[in-house]
Amino acid sequence: MRIAVLGTGMVGQALAGRLAELGHEVTTGTRDPADTLARTEPDAMGNPPYREWADAHPQVRLATFAEAAAGADLVVNATSGQVSMAALTAAGRDNLAGKVLVDVANPLDSSAGFPPTLFVKDTYSLGEQIQVAFPEAKVVKTLNTMTASLMVHPTQLSDGEHTVFVSGNDVDAKQTTIALLESFGHTDVIDLGDISTARGAETLLPIWLRLMTAVNTPIFNFKIVR
Ligand code: NAP
């Protein structure tokens, strides 16, 4: 499949690298490719600049958000939640129309420090905001409840049987997304329902953030025992 991963951060890199490894034709999307490649400093989280990752992954193209989305069959939103609307607007409504839009972003507001708060919650979600703003895209919220490396390598945990959630209005788009999740190695996928159920998945973030501090690692996940 031709896949656009919008976002050049650690999540975009993890997803783009794994999708390319699985044989997909992958383009990462950014605001300004030349500017992104020219960065030499680590990002705010201390991750190395995108160029280093790109050099190690020559099969992944880098393009503007719009070019990446235009050439894709499926688009992934891996941008910061606070700018997701801006990034998707730059990607272009027409370039998203009719396509599966896998949304892994979290509506985090870090302006008051750690832990961040949610800028939308309880009665609405970022996933729904994106679906309303881009009604012709088929938004599927998923993977936002685990750290980047576990998204694409769930067997990194010795008990690989942990849970990933999907929310979305379009049944076929969810099936396409679930097939991708299974290709990553996920075995326990729970379909929560329509895109309004993204409220549930997004509001797991406050407990996820406290757990990261309590267990002193981001390498953990929720497992729904039933
Ligand atoms: P991030 O730092 O949250 O976002 C990086 C992306 O945001 C870059 O591609 C950047 O564009 C874009 N961006 C920044 N400002 C922008 C603006 N004003 N307009 C348009 N785009 C802008 O990256 P991340 O840490 O990889 O996280 C990506 C998403 O995944 C977030 O929503 C996060 O909450 C979610 N998530 C993260 C994890 C994790 O393990 N970190 C786990 C689950 C979910 P440029 O490429 O042009 O710089």
mmCIF file of C-alpha atoms and ligand atoms in Angstrom:
data_model
loop_
_atom_site.group_PDB
_atom_site.id
_atom_site.type_symbol
_atom_site.label_atom_id
_atom_site.label_comp_id
_atom_site.label_asym_id
_atom_site.label_seq_id
_atom_site.Cartn_x
_atom_site.Cartn_y
_atom_site.Cartn_z
ATOM 1 C CA MET A 1 0.000 0.000 0.000
ATOM 2 C CA ARG A 2 1.107 3.596 -0.524
ATOM 3 C CA ILE A 3 1.088 5.126 2.956
ATOM 4 C CA ALA A 4 1.684 8.706 4.079
ATOM 5 C CA VAL A 5 2.835 9.114 7.666
ATOM 6 C CA LEU A 6 2.251 12.746 8.603
ATOM 7 C CA GLY A 7 4.756 13.548 11.323
ATOM 8 C CA THR A 8 8.528 13.296 11.612
ATOM 9 C CA GLY A 9 8.763 12.750 15.383
ATOM 10 C CA MET A 10 9.474 9.473 17.171
ATOM 11 C CA VAL A 11 5.999 8.125 16.400
ATOM 12 C CA GLY A 12 6.149 9.039 12.719
ATOM 13 C CA GLN A 13 9.593 7.463 12.483
ATOM 14 C CA ALA A 14 8.520 4.264 14.262
ATOM 15 C CA LEU A 15 5.440 3.819 12.079
ATOM 16 C CA ALA A 16 7.134 4.790 8.813
ATOM 17 C CA GLY A 17 10.100 2.517 9.452
ATOM 18 C CA ARG A 18 7.968 -0.495 10.346
ATOM 19 C CA LEU A 19 5.533 0.018 7.462
ATOM 20 C CA ALA A 20 8.433 0.255 5.001
ATOM 21 C CA GLU A 21 9.991 -2.875 6.510
ATOM 22 C CA LEU A 22 6.675 -4.647 5.866
ATOM 23 C CA GLY A 23 6.871 -3.717 2.182
ATOM 24 C CA HIS A 24 4.686 -0.630 1.995
ATOM 25 C CA GLU A 25 5.623 2.398 -0.080
ATOM 26 C CA VAL A 26 5.996 5.026 2.638
ATOM 27 C CA THR A 27 6.330 8.797 2.532
ATOM 28 C CA THR A 28 6.640 10.871 5.680
ATOM 29 C CA GLY A 29 4.989 14.277 5.663
ATOM 30 C CA THR A 30 6.443 17.424 7.149
ATOM 31 C CA ARG A 31 5.927 21.180 6.853
ATOM 32 C CA ASP A 32 9.106 21.919 4.915
ATOM 33 C CA PRO A 33 11.311 18.961 3.872
ATOM 34 C CA ALA A 34 14.435 21.079 3.375
ATOM 35 C CA ASP A 35 14.017 22.668 6.794
ATOM 36 C CA THR A 36 13.375 19.283 8.450
ATOM 37 C CA LEU A 37 16.486 17.763 6.860
ATOM 38 C CA ALA A 38 18.595 20.780 7.815
ATOM 39 C CA ARG A 39 17.910 20.370 11.562
ATOM 40 C CA THR A 40 20.984 19.282 13.465
ATOM 41 C CA GLU A 41 19.728 19.543 17.056
ATOM 42 C CA PRO A 42 17.870 16.786 18.953
ATOM 43 C CA ASP A 43 14.139 17.476 19.398
ATOM 44 C CA ALA A 44 12.548 18.613 22.681
ATOM 45 C CA MET A 45 12.499 14.991 23.916
ATOM 46 C CA GLY A 46 16.182 14.488 23.112
ATOM 47 C CA ASN A 47 15.549 12.343 20.014
ATOM 48 C CA PRO A 48 18.159 12.711 17.253
ATOM 49 C CA PRO A 49 17.321 14.964 14.300
ATOM 50 C CA TYR A 50 15.147 13.485 11.522
ATOM 51 C CA ARG A 51 18.091 13.458 9.083
ATOM 52 C CA GLU A 52 19.867 10.735 11.068
ATOM 53 C CA TRP A 53 16.801 8.518 10.934
ATOM 54 C CA ALA A 54 16.255 9.304 7.242
ATOM 55 C CA ASP A 55 19.820 8.330 6.376
ATOM 56 C CA ALA A 56 19.207 4.947 7.982
ATOM 57 C CA HIS A 57 15.880 4.536 6.138
ATOM 58 C CA PRO A 58 16.585 5.572 2.527
ATOM 59 C CA GLN A 59 13.490 3.712 1.276
ATOM 60 C CA VAL A 60 11.202 6.218 3.077
ATOM 61 C CA ARG A 61 10.580 9.418 1.126
ATOM 62 C CA LEU A 62 10.108 12.812 2.772
ATOM 63 C CA ALA A 63 7.627 15.293 1.302
ATOM 64 C CA THR A 64 5.340 18.097 2.335
ATOM 65 C CA PHE A 65 2.166 17.122 4.185
ATOM 66 C CA ALA A 66 0.191 17.761 0.966
ATOM 67 C CA GLU A 67 2.494 15.817 -1.367
ATOM 68 C CA ALA A 68 2.651 12.888 1.023
ATOM 69 C CA ALA A 69 -1.134 12.718 1.419
ATOM 70 C CA ALA A 70 -1.807 13.208 -2.289
ATOM 71 C CA GLY A 71 0.253 10.168 -3.252
ATOM 72 C CA ALA A 72 -1.139 7.847 -0.581
ATOM 73 C CA ASP A 73 -3.908 5.261 -0.344
ATOM 74 C CA LEU A 74 -3.903 5.530 3.462
ATOM 75 C CA VAL A 75 -2.776 8.415 5.660
ATOM 76 C CA VAL A 76 -1.529 8.319 9.265
ATOM 77 C CA ASN A 77 -1.765 11.369 11.525
ATOM 78 C CA ALA A 78 1.318 11.234 13.782
ATOM 79 C CA THR A 79 1.533 14.922 14.571
ATOM 80 C CA SER A 80 1.292 16.671 17.911
ATOM 81 C CA GLY A 81 -2.388 16.842 18.914
ATOM 82 C CA GLN A 82 -2.356 20.605 19.287
ATOM 83 C CA VAL A 83 -1.268 21.049 15.661
ATOM 84 C CA SER A 84 -3.003 18.052 14.084
ATOM 85 C CA MET A 85 -5.734 20.233 12.611
ATOM 86 C CA ALA A 86 -3.116 22.551 11.074
ATOM 87 C CA ALA A 87 -1.104 19.630 9.703
ATOM 88 C CA LEU A 88 -4.185 17.943 8.223
ATOM 89 C CA THR A 89 -5.369 21.231 6.748
ATOM 90 C CA ALA A 90 -1.957 21.571 5.129
ATOM 91 C CA ALA A 91 -2.286 17.982 3.878
ATOM 92 C CA GLY A 92 -5.431 19.118 2.119
ATOM 93 C CA ARG A 93 -9.052 18.096 2.412
ATOM 94 C CA ASP A 94 -9.103 16.750 -1.169
ATOM 95 C CA ASN A 95 -5.986 14.675 -0.556
ATOM 96 C CA LEU A 96 -7.668 13.021 2.448
ATOM 97 C CA ALA A 97 -11.106 12.519 0.902
ATOM 98 C CA GLY A 98 -12.201 8.902 0.658
ATOM 99 C CA LYS A 99 -9.046 7.641 2.399
ATOM 100 C CA VAL A 100 -8.497 5.825 5.665
ATOM 101 C CA LEU A 101 -7.010 8.343 8.104
ATOM 102 C CA VAL A 102 -5.379 6.505 10.993
ATOM 103 C CA ASP A 103 -5.154 8.948 13.897
ATOM 104 C CA VAL A 104 -2.631 8.147 16.635
ATOM 105 C CA ALA A 105 -2.445 11.679 18.087
ATOM 106 C CA ASN A 106 -3.304 12.610 21.654
ATOM 107 C CA PRO A 107 -4.922 15.902 22.665
ATOM 108 C CA LEU A 108 -2.173 16.813 25.117
ATOM 109 C CA ASP A 109 -1.558 20.318 26.416
ATOM 110 C CA SER A 110 1.935 20.552 27.901
ATOM 111 C CA SER A 111 1.872 24.304 28.461
ATOM 112 C CA ALA A 112 1.709 23.892 32.250
ATOM 113 C CA GLY A 113 4.460 21.250 32.385
ATOM 114 C CA PHE A 114 4.286 17.562 33.284
ATOM 115 C CA PRO A 115 1.928 15.815 33.339
ATOM 116 C CA PRO A 116 0.141 17.412 30.403
ATOM 117 C CA THR A 117 -3.617 17.856 30.529
ATOM 118 C CA LEU A 118 -6.167 16.971 27.840
ATOM 119 C CA PHE A 119 -7.420 19.950 25.837
ATOM 120 C CA VAL A 120 -10.539 18.016 24.831
ATOM 121 C CA LYS A 121 -12.144 15.257 26.898
ATOM 122 C CA ASP A 122 -15.262 13.586 28.294
ATOM 123 C CA THR A 123 -17.790 15.039 25.889
ATOM 124 C CA TYR A 124 -15.645 15.248 22.742
ATOM 125 C CA SER A 125 -12.329 13.954 21.425
ATOM 126 C CA LEU A 126 -9.585 14.881 18.997
ATOM 127 C CA GLY A 127 -10.577 11.930 16.824
ATOM 128 C CA GLU A 128 -14.101 13.332 16.494
ATOM 129 C CA GLN A 129 -12.821 16.852 15.866
ATOM 130 C CA ILE A 130 -10.743 15.491 12.986
ATOM 131 C CA GLN A 131 -13.672 13.480 11.595
ATOM 132 C CA VAL A 132 -15.930 16.563 11.711
ATOM 133 C CA ALA A 133 -13.284 18.788 10.085
ATOM 134 C CA PHE A 134 -12.549 16.200 7.360
ATOM 135 C CA PRO A 135 -15.925 14.493 6.823
ATOM 136 C CA GLU A 136 -14.848 12.680 3.656
ATOM 137 C CA ALA A 137 -11.882 11.010 5.377
ATOM 138 C CA LYS A 138 -12.462 7.723 7.199
ATOM 139 C CA VAL A 139 -10.905 8.433 10.587
ATOM 140 C CA VAL A 140 -9.776 5.499 12.724
ATOM 141 C CA LYS A 141 -8.362 6.277 16.139
ATOM 142 C CA THR A 142 -5.860 3.711 17.340
ATOM 143 C CA LEU A 143 -2.435 3.092 18.937
ATOM 144 C CA ASN A 144 -2.569 6.319 20.981
ATOM 145 C CA THR A 145 -2.571 4.336 24.241
ATOM 146 C CA MET A 146 0.966 2.919 24.014
ATOM 147 C CA THR A 147 4.472 4.161 23.399
ATOM 148 C CA ALA A 148 5.847 4.338 19.849
ATOM 149 C CA SER A 149 8.066 1.275 19.906
ATOM 150 C CA LEU A 150 5.238 -0.942 21.229
ATOM 151 C CA MET A 151 2.879 0.334 18.532
ATOM 152 C CA VAL A 152 4.984 -1.352 15.880
ATOM 153 C CA HIS A 153 6.725 -4.094 17.878
ATOM 154 C CA PRO A 154 4.143 -5.322 20.417
ATOM 155 C CA THR A 155 6.166 -8.491 21.016
ATOM 156 C CA GLN A 156 8.846 -6.261 22.578
ATOM 157 C CA LEU A 157 6.969 -7.064 25.807
ATOM 158 C CA SER A 158 7.477 -10.703 26.748
ATOM 159 C CA ASP A 159 3.727 -11.020 27.169
ATOM 160 C CA GLY A 160 2.826 -9.819 23.669
ATOM 161 C CA GLU A 161 -0.866 -10.297 24.436
ATOM 162 C CA HIS A 162 -1.675 -6.715 25.321
ATOM 163 C CA THR A 163 -4.502 -4.648 23.954
ATOM 164 C CA VAL A 164 -4.932 -2.062 21.220
ATOM 165 C CA PHE A 165 -8.189 -0.181 20.661
ATOM 166 C CA VAL A 166 -9.807 1.039 17.451
ATOM 167 C CA SER A 167 -12.583 3.632 17.072
ATOM 168 C CA GLY A 168 -14.144 4.757 13.816
ATOM 169 C CA ASN A 169 -17.359 5.150 11.863
ATOM 170 C CA ASP A 170 -16.371 3.192 8.758
ATOM 171 C CA VAL A 171 -16.323 -0.595 9.171
ATOM 172 C CA ASP A 172 -14.070 -1.219 6.146
ATOM 173 C CA ALA A 173 -11.588 1.454 7.287
ATOM 174 C CA LYS A 174 -11.394 -0.261 10.673
ATOM 175 C CA GLN A 175 -10.811 -3.630 8.978
ATOM 176 C CA THR A 176 -7.974 -2.139 6.913
ATOM 177 C CA THR A 177 -6.487 -0.638 10.078
ATOM 178 C CA ILE A 178 -6.855 -3.872 12.048
ATOM 179 C CA ALA A 179 -5.028 -5.739 9.266
ATOM 180 C CA LEU A 180 -2.134 -3.276 9.609
ATOM 181 C CA LEU A 181 -2.134 -3.682 13.403
ATOM 182 C CA GLU A 182 -2.040 -7.459 13.006
ATOM 183 C CA SER A 183 0.838 -7.148 10.543
ATOM 184 C CA PHE A 184 2.746 -5.314 13.307
ATOM 185 C CA GLY A 185 2.100 -8.292 15.608
ATOM 186 C CA HIS A 186 -0.928 -7.121 17.612
ATOM 187 C CA THR A 187 -3.174 -9.994 18.594
ATOM 188 C CA ASP A 188 -5.740 -8.360 20.896
ATOM 189 C CA VAL A 189 -7.598 -5.621 19.037
ATOM 190 C CA ILE A 190 -10.776 -4.267 20.637
ATOM 191 C CA ASP A 191 -13.167 -2.385 18.367
ATOM 192 C CA LEU A 192 -14.692 0.174 20.749
ATOM 193 C CA GLY A 193 -17.265 1.381 18.220
ATOM 194 C CA ASP A 194 -17.770 4.602 16.310
ATOM 195 C CA ILE A 195 -15.416 7.570 16.421
ATOM 196 C CA SER A 196 -17.091 8.985 19.544
ATOM 197 C CA THR A 197 -15.514 6.072 21.446
ATOM 198 C CA ALA A 198 -12.137 7.763 20.877
ATOM 199 C CA ARG A 199 -13.134 9.728 24.014
ATOM 200 C CA GLY A 200 -12.458 6.538 25.949
ATOM 201 C CA ALA A 201 -9.095 5.811 24.351
ATOM 202 C CA GLU A 202 -7.897 9.413 24.615
ATOM 203 C CA THR A 203 -8.913 9.737 28.270
ATOM 204 C CA LEU A 204 -6.631 6.808 29.101
ATOM 205 C CA LEU A 205 -3.734 9.234 28.748
ATOM 206 C CA PRO A 206 -3.906 10.734 32.261
ATOM 207 C CA ILE A 207 -3.522 7.267 33.809
ATOM 208 C CA TRP A 208 -0.956 6.237 31.156
ATOM 209 C CA LEU A 209 1.222 9.231 32.074
ATOM 210 C CA ARG A 210 1.029 8.453 35.826
ATOM 211 C CA LEU A 211 1.822 4.802 35.137
ATOM 212 C CA MET A 212 4.926 5.802 33.172
ATOM 213 C CA THR A 213 6.186 7.607 36.266
ATOM 214 C CA ALA A 214 5.106 4.850 38.646
ATOM 215 C CA VAL A 215 6.701 1.974 36.719
ATOM 216 C CA ASN A 216 9.596 4.156 35.546
ATOM 217 C CA THR A 217 9.426 3.144 31.884
ATOM 218 C CA PRO A 218 7.195 3.846 28.862
ATOM 219 C CA ILE A 219 7.467 0.179 27.829
ATOM 220 C CA PHE A 220 4.179 -1.105 29.271
ATOM 221 C CA ASN A 221 0.644 -1.426 28.008
ATOM 222 C CA PHE A 222 -2.947 -2.037 28.993
ATOM 223 C CA LYS A 223 -4.178 -5.607 28.819
ATOM 224 C CA ILE A 224 -7.913 -6.122 28.988
ATOM 225 C CA VAL A 225 -8.548 -9.427 30.735
ATOM 226 C CA ARG A 226 -11.995 -10.888 30.095
HETATM 227 P P1 NAP B 1 5.338 15.450 18.030
HETATM 228 O O1 NAP B 1 6.581 16.119 18.455
HETATM 229 O O2 NAP B 1 4.181 15.457 18.952
HETATM 230 O O3 NAP B 1 4.886 16.031 16.591
HETATM 231 C C1 NAP B 1 5.812 16.154 15.583
HETATM 232 C C2 NAP B 1 5.141 16.613 14.315
HETATM 233 O O4 NAP B 1 4.297 17.750 14.556
HETATM 234 C C3 NAP B 1 6.196 17.035 13.304
HETATM 235 O O5 NAP B 1 5.985 16.342 12.093
HETATM 236 C C4 NAP B 1 5.955 18.520 13.149
HETATM 237 O O6 NAP B 1 6.134 18.975 11.829
HETATM 238 C C5 NAP B 1 4.489 18.652 13.472
HETATM 239 N N1 NAP B 1 4.211 20.046 13.835
HETATM 240 C C6 NAP B 1 4.738 20.750 14.868
HETATM 241 N N2 NAP B 1 4.255 22.014 14.849
HETATM 242 C C7 NAP B 1 3.432 22.099 13.771
HETATM 243 C C8 NAP B 1 2.630 23.131 13.230
HETATM 244 N N3 NAP B 1 2.569 24.340 13.792
HETATM 245 N N4 NAP B 1 1.882 22.855 12.137
HETATM 246 C C9 NAP B 1 1.914 21.621 11.563
HETATM 247 N N5 NAP B 1 2.650 20.604 12.034
HETATM 248 C C10 NAP B 1 3.407 20.837 13.118
HETATM 249 O O7 NAP B 1 5.705 13.935 17.609
HETATM 250 P P2 NAP B 1 5.635 12.581 18.391
HETATM 251 O O8 NAP B 1 6.235 12.673 19.731
HETATM 252 O O9 NAP B 1 6.176 11.606 17.405
HETATM 253 O O10 NAP B 1 4.063 12.318 18.621
HETATM 254 C C11 NAP B 1 3.165 12.309 17.540
HETATM 255 C C12 NAP B 1 1.740 12.104 18.053
HETATM 256 O O11 NAP B 1 1.628 10.780 18.587
HETATM 257 C C13 NAP B 1 1.335 13.054 19.179
HETATM 258 O O12 NAP B 1 0.006 13.457 18.981
HETATM 259 C C14 NAP B 1 1.472 12.195 20.433
HETATM 260 O O13 NAP B 1 0.610 12.638 21.477
HETATM 261 C C15 NAP B 1 1.056 10.844 19.893
HETATM 262 N N6 NAP B 1 1.555 9.699 20.650
HETATM 263 C C16 NAP B 1 2.863 9.658 21.000
HETATM 264 C C17 NAP B 1 3.378 8.542 21.633
HETATM 265 C C18 NAP B 1 4.842 8.443 21.942
HETATM 266 O O14 NAP B 1 5.345 7.341 22.220
HETATM 267 N N7 NAP B 1 5.587 9.541 21.880
HETATM 268 C C19 NAP B 1 2.543 7.480 21.969
HETATM 269 C C20 NAP B 1 1.196 7.559 21.611
HETATM 270 C C21 NAP B 1 0.716 8.654 20.923
HETATM 271 P P3 NAP B 1 7.605 19.074 11.160
HETATM 272 O O15 NAP B 1 7.872 17.684 10.661
HETATM 273 O O16 NAP B 1 7.419 20.057 10.097
HETATM 274 O O17 NAP B 1 8.547 19.496 12.254
#
